XYZ file of C-alpha atoms in Angstrom:
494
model
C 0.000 0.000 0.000
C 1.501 2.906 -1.154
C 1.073 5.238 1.804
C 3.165 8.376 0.808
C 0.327 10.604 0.111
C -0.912 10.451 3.755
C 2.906 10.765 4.609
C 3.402 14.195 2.752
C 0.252 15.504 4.785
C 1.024 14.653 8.113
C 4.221 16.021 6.996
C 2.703 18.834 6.774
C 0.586 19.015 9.730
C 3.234 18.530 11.490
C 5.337 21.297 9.787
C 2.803 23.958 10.544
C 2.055 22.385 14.302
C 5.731 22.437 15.002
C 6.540 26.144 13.166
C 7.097 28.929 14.152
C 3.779 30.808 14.523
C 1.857 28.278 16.789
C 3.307 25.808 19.089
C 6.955 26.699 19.136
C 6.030 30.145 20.716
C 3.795 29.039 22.783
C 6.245 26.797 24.356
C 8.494 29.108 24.956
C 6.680 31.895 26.024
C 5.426 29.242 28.467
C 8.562 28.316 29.165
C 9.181 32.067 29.950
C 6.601 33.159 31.850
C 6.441 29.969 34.551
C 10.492 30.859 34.870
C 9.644 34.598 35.337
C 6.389 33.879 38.020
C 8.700 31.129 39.827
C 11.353 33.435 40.093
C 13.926 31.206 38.177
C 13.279 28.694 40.127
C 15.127 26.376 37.571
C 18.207 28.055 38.089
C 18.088 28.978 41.875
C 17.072 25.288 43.279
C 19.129 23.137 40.684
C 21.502 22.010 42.935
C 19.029 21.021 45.690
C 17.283 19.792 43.317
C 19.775 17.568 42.015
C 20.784 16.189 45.346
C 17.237 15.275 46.527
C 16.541 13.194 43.077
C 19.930 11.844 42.858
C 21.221 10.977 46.309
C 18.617 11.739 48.978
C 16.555 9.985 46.136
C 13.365 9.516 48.633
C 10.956 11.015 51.234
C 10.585 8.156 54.154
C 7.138 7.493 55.299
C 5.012 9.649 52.653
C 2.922 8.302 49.836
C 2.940 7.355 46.938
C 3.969 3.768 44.749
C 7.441 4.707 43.623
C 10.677 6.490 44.841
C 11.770 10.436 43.882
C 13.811 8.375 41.731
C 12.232 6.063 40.434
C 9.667 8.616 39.055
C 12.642 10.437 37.715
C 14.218 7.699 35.846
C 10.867 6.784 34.317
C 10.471 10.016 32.554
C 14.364 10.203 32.027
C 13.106 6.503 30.292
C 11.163 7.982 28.192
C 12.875 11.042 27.702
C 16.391 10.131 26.862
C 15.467 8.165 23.441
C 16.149 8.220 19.784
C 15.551 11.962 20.263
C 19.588 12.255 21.809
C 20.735 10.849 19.043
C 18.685 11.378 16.097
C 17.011 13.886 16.741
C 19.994 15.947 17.823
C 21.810 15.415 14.221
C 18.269 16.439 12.576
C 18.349 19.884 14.627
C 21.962 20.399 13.440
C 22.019 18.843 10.045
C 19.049 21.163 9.208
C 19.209 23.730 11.357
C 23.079 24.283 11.742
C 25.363 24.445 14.816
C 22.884 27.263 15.871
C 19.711 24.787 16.410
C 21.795 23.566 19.445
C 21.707 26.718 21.033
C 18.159 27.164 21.274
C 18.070 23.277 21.757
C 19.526 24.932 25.152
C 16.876 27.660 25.396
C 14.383 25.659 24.972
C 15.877 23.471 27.668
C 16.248 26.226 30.663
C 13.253 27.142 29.771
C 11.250 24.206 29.752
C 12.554 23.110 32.933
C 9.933 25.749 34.536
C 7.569 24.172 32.728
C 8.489 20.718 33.532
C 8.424 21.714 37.097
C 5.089 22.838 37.013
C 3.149 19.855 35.039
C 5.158 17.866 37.300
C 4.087 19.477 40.619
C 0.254 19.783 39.388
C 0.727 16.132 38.798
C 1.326 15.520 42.094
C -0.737 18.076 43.421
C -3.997 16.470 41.276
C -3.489 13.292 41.252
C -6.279 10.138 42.375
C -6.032 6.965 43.719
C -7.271 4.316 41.254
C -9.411 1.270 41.892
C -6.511 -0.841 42.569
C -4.969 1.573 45.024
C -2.224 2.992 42.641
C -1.858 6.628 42.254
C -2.906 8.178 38.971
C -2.036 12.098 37.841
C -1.748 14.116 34.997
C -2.812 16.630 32.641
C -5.824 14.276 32.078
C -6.231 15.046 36.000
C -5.333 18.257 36.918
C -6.482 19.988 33.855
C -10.148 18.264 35.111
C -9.589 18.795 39.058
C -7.222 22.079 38.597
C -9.824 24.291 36.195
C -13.391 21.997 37.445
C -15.415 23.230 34.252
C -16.396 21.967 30.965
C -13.375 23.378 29.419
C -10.755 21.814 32.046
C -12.530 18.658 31.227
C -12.250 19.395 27.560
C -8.810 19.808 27.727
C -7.926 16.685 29.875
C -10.373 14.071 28.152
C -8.109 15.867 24.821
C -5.085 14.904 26.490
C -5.803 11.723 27.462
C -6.807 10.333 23.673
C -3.787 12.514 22.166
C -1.522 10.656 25.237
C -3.099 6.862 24.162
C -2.379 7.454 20.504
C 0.978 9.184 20.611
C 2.372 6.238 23.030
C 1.829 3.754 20.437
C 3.792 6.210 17.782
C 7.003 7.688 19.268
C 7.089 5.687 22.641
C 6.456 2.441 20.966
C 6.920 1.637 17.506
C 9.013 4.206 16.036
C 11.306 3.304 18.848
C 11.322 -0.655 18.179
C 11.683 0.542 14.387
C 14.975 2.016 15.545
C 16.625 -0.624 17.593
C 16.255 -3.512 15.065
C 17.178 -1.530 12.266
C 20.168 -0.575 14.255
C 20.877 -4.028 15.575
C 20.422 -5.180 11.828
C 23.215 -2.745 10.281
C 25.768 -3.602 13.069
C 25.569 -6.723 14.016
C 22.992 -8.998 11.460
C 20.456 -9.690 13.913
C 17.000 -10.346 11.723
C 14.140 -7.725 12.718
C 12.044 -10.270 13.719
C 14.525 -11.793 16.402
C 15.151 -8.553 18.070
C 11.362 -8.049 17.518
C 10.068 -10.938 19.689
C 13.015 -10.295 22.035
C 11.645 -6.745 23.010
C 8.111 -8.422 23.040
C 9.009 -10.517 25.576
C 10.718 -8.201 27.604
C 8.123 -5.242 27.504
C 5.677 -7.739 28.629
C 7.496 -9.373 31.945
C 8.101 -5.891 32.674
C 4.923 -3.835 31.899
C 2.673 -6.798 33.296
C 4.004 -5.739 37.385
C 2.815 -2.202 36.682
C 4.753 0.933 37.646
C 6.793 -0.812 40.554
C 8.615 -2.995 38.271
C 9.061 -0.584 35.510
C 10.682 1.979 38.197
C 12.971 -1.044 39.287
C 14.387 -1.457 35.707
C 14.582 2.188 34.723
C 16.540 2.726 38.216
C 19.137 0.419 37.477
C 19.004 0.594 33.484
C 18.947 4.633 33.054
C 21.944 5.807 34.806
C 24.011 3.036 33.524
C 22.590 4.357 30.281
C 23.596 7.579 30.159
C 26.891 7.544 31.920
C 28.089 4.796 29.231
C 26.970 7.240 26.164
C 28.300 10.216 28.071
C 31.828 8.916 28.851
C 31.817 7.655 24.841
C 31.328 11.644 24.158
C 33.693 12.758 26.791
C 36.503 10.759 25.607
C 35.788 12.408 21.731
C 35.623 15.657 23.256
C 38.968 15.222 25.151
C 40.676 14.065 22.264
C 39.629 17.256 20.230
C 39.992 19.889 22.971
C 41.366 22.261 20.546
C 38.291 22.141 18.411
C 35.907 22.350 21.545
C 35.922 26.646 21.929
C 35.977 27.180 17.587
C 32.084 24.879 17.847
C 30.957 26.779 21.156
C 31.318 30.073 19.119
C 29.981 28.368 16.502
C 27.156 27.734 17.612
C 26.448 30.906 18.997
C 27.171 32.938 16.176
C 25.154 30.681 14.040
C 22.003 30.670 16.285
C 21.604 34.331 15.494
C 23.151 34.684 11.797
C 22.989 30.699 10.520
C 25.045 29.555 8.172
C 25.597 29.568 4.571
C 24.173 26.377 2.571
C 26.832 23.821 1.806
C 25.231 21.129 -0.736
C 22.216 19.988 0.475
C 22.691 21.909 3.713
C 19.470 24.158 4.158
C 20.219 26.193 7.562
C 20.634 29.284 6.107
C 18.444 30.891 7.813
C 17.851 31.739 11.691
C 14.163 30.814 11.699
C 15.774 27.522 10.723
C 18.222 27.184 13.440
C 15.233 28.374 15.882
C 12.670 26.225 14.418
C 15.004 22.811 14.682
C 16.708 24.178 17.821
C 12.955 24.106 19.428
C 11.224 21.478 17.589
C 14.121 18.982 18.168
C 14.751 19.914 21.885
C 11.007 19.622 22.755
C 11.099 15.970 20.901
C 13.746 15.653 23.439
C 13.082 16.774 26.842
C 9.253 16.709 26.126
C 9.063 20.111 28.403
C 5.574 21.217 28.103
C 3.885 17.737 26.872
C 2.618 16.757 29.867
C 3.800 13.339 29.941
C 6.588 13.411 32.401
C 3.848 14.637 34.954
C 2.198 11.190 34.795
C 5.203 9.426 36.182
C 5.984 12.331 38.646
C 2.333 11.265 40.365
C 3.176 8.280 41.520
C 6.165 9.533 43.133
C 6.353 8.996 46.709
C 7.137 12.292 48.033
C 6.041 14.675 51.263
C 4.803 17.834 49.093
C 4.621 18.365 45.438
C 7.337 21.399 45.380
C 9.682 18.193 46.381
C 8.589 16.213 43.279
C 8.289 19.059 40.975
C 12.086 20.366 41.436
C 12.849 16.222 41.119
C 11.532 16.145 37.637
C 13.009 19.384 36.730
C 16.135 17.663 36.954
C 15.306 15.524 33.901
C 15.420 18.097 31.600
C 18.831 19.407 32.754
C 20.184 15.859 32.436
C 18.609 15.490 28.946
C 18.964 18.319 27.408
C 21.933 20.281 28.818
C 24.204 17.088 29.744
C 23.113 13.937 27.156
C 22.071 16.387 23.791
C 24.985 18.846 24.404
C 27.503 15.950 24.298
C 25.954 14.615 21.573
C 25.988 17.947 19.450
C 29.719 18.625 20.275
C 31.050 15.503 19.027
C 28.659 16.366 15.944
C 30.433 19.688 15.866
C 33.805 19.187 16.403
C 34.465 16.086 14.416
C 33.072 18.015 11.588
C 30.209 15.429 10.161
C 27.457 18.171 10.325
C 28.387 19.354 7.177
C 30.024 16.110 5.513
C 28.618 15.141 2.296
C 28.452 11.353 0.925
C 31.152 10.704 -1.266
C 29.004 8.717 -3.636
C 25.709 10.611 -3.346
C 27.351 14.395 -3.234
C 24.848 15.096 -0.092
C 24.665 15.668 3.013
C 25.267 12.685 5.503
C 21.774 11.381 6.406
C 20.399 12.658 10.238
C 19.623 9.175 11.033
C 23.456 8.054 10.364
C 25.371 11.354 11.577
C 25.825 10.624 15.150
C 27.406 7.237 14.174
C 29.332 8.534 12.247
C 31.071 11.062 14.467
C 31.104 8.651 16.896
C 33.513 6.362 14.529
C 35.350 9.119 13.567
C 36.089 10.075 17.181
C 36.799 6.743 18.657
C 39.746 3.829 17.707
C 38.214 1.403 14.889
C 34.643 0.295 15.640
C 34.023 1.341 18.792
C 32.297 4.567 18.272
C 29.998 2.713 15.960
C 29.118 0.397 18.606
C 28.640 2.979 21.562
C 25.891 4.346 19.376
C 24.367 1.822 18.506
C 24.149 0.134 22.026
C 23.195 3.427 22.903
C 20.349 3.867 21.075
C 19.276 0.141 21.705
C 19.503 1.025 25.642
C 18.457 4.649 25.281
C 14.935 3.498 22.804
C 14.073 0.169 24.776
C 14.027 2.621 28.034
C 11.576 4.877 26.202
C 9.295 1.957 25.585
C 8.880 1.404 29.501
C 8.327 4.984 30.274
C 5.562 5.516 27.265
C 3.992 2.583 28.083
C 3.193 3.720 31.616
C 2.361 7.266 30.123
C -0.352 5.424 27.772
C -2.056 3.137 30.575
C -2.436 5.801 32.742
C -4.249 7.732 29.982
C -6.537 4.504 29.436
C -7.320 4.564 33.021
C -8.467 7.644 33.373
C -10.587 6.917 29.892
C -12.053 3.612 30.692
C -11.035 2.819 33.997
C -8.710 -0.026 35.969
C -10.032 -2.783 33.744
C -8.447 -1.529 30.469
C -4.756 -1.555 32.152
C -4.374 -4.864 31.993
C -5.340 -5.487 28.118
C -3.889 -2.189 27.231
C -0.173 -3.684 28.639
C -0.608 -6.738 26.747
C -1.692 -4.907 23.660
C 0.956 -2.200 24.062
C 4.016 -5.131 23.659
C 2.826 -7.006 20.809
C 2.810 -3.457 18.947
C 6.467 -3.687 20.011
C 6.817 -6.063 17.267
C 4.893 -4.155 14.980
C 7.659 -1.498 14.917
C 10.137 -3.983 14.829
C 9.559 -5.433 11.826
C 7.769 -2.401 9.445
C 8.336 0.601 7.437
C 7.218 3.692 9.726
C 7.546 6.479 7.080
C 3.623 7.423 8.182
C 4.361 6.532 11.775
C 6.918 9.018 12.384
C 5.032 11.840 11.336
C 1.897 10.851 12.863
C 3.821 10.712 16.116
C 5.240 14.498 15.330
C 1.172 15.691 15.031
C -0.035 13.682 18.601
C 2.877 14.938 20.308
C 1.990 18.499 19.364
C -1.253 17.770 19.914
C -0.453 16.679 23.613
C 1.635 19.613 24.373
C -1.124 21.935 23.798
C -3.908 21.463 26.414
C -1.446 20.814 28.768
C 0.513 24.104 27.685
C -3.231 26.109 27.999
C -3.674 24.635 31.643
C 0.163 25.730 32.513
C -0.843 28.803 32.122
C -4.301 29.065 33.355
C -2.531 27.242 36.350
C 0.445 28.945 37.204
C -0.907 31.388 39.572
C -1.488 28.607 41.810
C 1.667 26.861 41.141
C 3.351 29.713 41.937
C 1.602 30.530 45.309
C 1.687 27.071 46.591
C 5.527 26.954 45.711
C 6.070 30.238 47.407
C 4.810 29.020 50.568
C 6.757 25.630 50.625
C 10.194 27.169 49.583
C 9.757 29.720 52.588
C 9.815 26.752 55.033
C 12.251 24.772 53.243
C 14.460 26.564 50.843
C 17.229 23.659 50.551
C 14.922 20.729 50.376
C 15.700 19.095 53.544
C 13.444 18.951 55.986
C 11.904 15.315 56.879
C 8.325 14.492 55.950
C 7.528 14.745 59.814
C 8.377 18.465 59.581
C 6.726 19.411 56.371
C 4.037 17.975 57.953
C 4.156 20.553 61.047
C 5.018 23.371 58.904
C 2.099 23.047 56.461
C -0.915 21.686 59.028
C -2.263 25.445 58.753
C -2.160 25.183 55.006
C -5.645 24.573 52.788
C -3.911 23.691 49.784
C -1.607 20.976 51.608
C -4.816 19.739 53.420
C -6.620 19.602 49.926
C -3.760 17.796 47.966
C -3.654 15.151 51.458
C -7.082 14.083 51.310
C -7.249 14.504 47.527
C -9.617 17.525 47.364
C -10.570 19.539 44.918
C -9.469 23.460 45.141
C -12.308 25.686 44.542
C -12.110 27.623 40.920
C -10.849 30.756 42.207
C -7.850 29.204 43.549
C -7.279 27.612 40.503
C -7.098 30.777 38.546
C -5.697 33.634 40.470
C-alpha cells in the first residue's frame, strides 16, 4: 500500500504544528513566563534539586507507589530516546550548529515548565481502583480548572496521550533498535522483535513498581556509558571544543551559509530545529513526564516538581549537548556522501562522528548500544504514560489489556516501514503539548503561590516528611492535595 500521500500531509501538519507561529512560541513563552512567576526557580534550586533526586533519592514514610527516583528515571526513560541521538543530528544537520543553542533555550526554559506539570501532577493526582496513584494533565487539567473546558482539555489529552504512546514511545522506537541491531551486528528484525516483546511484557505486566525497578538500574548506567563515549571524543579534540561553542552561537543568530544539500541558512531555521528537536527531546511542556511524577512517593509536590526538573537538565543540557559537540567538532554536520554528493543522512550522523572520534569500531558500537539502551528505556516509560491515559478513559479494567496490547505493537515497529508513523507521532505529540501548555498557564498562579509558601519553610529541600508535615498543618492547599480535594475555581485561577 503505497502510503506516501498520507505521509506528505502529516508532513505537513506537522510542519505547521511544530513552526514557528503556533506551538513553538507558545512553548516558549510558556517556558518564559512559569520561569519569570517562579522566580527562576530552575536556576536557583538546581543544585538542591539535584541532590534530593539523585542521592537523597526519597521522602521516608510519605505516599505514593514509587521512589523520587524512580519517578525520575521513568520520565528520564522515556525522555532520553532516539531523540539524543537522532534527533539531535536532525536539529543540526538542518538547522546548523545554531539549532543547538536554542536546543539549550528551549531546555532552561522548559525546565519551569516541567516543574510545574510535574508538581500539578502531584498536586492532582487520584487513587485508582486498585490503590495505585494516577495524575496528569488528564487530571489536573479536570480537578485544577473543574469546568467543561478543564474537562475538555484533559479528556483531549488523554486520547492525544493513548495514541501518541503507540507512535514515538512504541513503535518508532522498536523501528529504531532492530534496524540498528540489523546494520551492526545482522540480527534479523524479527529476532530482536520478539526479544523486546518478551521483555516489555514481563516488565509492563508488574505495573509501575517494576518498571521503576528497571529504569533505576538501566537509566543511569545508560547515560553515563553514552556520556563517557562523548567525553573521551571531546577530550581528544579539545582544541576544536571553543571554535564549535562560538559556533554555535554565532550561528544561532546569523545561521550559516548552505553547503550542498545543507538548508540552515536561515535563523528561523536554526530556531525552528533548535525548538522542535529539543522539545522531541526533553518533552518540556507535553505533559507526559507529569504522569510518572504522580506516583512519586514524596512529602509535598514542590519536592517532586524540582525532582523532575532535573530531567530536563540531564537530557537536554548534559546527554544532547555531548551529543551535538562531538557532531560539531568532528566536523560530520556538514560532511557530504562521497558517492551521493549530499549531506550525511540525520539518522546516520551521530554514528558517524562517533567512529570518527573513537579507535576502529568502537564509536559505531557505543551508538548503537546506545540507542538500543536509550529506545528500549523509552518503551517502559511511554507505556506507563499510555495506561495511565486509558485509566483515566475507561477505567482499571483496560490496564491490563492495554499492557498486553501495548508489547505485541512492540513487534509491529520492529519489523515495518514507519515512514507514516513518524510523522503521525510528530502531530499527537503536538497535539499533547497543547492542552497541557493552555492549563500551565491558566494554572500557574497557583503553582506559583503554593511553591512560594513551601520554599519559605524549606528553601534547601531538607526537611523530613515529619516536619513538612508541622510546617504546612495550617495550610488549605496541603490539606486539599492530602485528602485529595478539589481546590475551589478561584484558587485555581488567580
Amino acid at each position: 500500500m503505497d502510503l506516501s500521500g498520507l505521509e506528505a500531509v502529516l508532513g505537513n501538519i506537522s510542519s505547521w504544528i511544530w513552526g514557528p507561529w503556533f506551538l513553538i512560541p507558545l512553548l516558549l513563552g510558556t517556558g518564559l513566563y512559569l520561569t519569570i512567576r517562579l522566580g527562576g526557580l530552575q536556576f536557583l534550586k538546581l543544585g538542591a534539586a539535584l541532590r534530593l533526586g539523585l542521592f537523597t533519592r526519597r521522602d521516608p514514610g510519605s505516599d505514593g507507589d514509587i521512589s523520587q527516583f524512580q519517578a525520575l528515571t521513568t520520565a528520564l526513560a522515556a525522555t532520553v530516546g532516539t531523540g539524543n541521538i537522532v534527533g539531535v543530528a536532525t536539529a543540526i544537520g538542518i538547522g546548523g550548529p545554531g539549532a543547538l543553542f536554542w536546543m539549550w533555550v528551549t531546555g532552561l526554559l522548559g525546565m519551569a515548565s516541567k516543574y510545574s506539570e510535574a508538581f500539578l501532577g502531584v498536586r492532582f493526582r487520584t487513587t485508582d481502583a486498585a490503590g495505585e496513584k494516577s495524575g496528569g494533565p488528564q487530571y489536573y487539567l479536570e480537578r485544577g480548572i473543574p469546568n467543561r473546558f478543564g474537562r475538555f482539555l484533559a479528556i483531549f489529552f488523554a486520547i492525544a496521550a493513548v495514541i501518541a504512546c503507540f507512535g514515538i514511545g512504541n513503535m518508532t522506537q522498536g523501528n529504531s533498535i532492530s534496524a540498528n541491531l540489523q546494520n551492526s551486528f545482522n540480527v534479523p528484525t524479527w529476532v530482536t522483535g520478539i526479544v523486546l516483546t518478551v521483555f516489555a511484557l514481563l516488565v509492563l505486566v508488574g505495573g509501575i513498581k517494576s518498571i521503576g525497578r528497571v529504569t533505576a538500574g538501566l537509566v543511569p548506567v545508560m547515560i553515563i556509558f553514552y556520556v563517557l563515549g562523548a567525553i573521551y571524543i571531546l577530550v581528544a579534540n579539545i582544541g576544536g571544543v571553543p571554535a564549535a561553542f562560538a559556533q554555535i552561537f554565532t550561528d544561532a543568530f546569523t545561521g550559516t551559509s548552505a553547503i550542498g544539500g545543507f538548508a540552515g541558512s536561515a535563523i528561523i531555521i536554526a530556531v525552528q530545529m533548535g525548538v522542535a528537536r529539543g522539545i522531541f527531546s526533553n518533552e518540556s511542556g507535553m505533559g507526559s513526564a507529569a504522569i510518572a511524577a504522580a506516583a512519586a512517593k514524596t512529602s509535598h509536590p514542590v519536592r517532586q516538581g524540582l525532582v523532575s526538573m532535573t530531567q530536563t537538565f540531564i537530557d537536554t543540557i548534559i546527554v544532547v549537548t555531548c551529543t551535538g559537540l562531538v557532531i560539531i567538532t568532528t566536523g560530520v554536520w556538514n560532511m557530504t556522501d562521497p558517492e551521493t554528493g549530499e549531506q550525511i543522512n540525520a539518522a546516520l550522523m551521530t554514528g558517524e562522528a562517533f567512529s570518527h572520534g573513537l579507535p576502529g569500531e568502537w564509536g559505531h558500537y557505543i551508538v548503537t548500544i546506545g540507542l538500543v539502551l536509550f529506545a528500549g528505556s523509552t518503551i517502559l516509560g511511554w507505556s506507563y504514560y499510555g495506561e495511565r491515559s486509558i485509566e483515566r478513559l475507561l477505567g482499571r479494567r483496560a490496564v491490563m489489556p492495554f499492557r498486553i496490547l501495548f508489547s505485541l505493537v512492540v513487534f509491529v515497529g520492529c519489523t515495518v516501514q514507519l515512514g507514516v508513523v513518524w510523522a503521525f507521532s510528530d502531530v499527537m505529540n503536538g497535539l499533547m503539548a497543547l492542552p497541557n501548555l493552555i492549563g500551565l498557564l491558566v494554572l500557574s498562579g497557583l503553582v506559583a503561590r503554593e511553591t512560594k509558601k513551601y520554599l519559605d519553610n524549606d528553601p534547601k529541600l531538607t526537611a523530613t516528611t515529619e516536619q513538612v508535615e508541622a510546617f504546612m498543618a495550617d495550610d488549605q492547599a496541603f490539606q486539599d492535595w492530602k485528602t485529595q480535594a478539589i481546590p475551589v475555581v478561584r484558587s485555581a485561577a488567580r
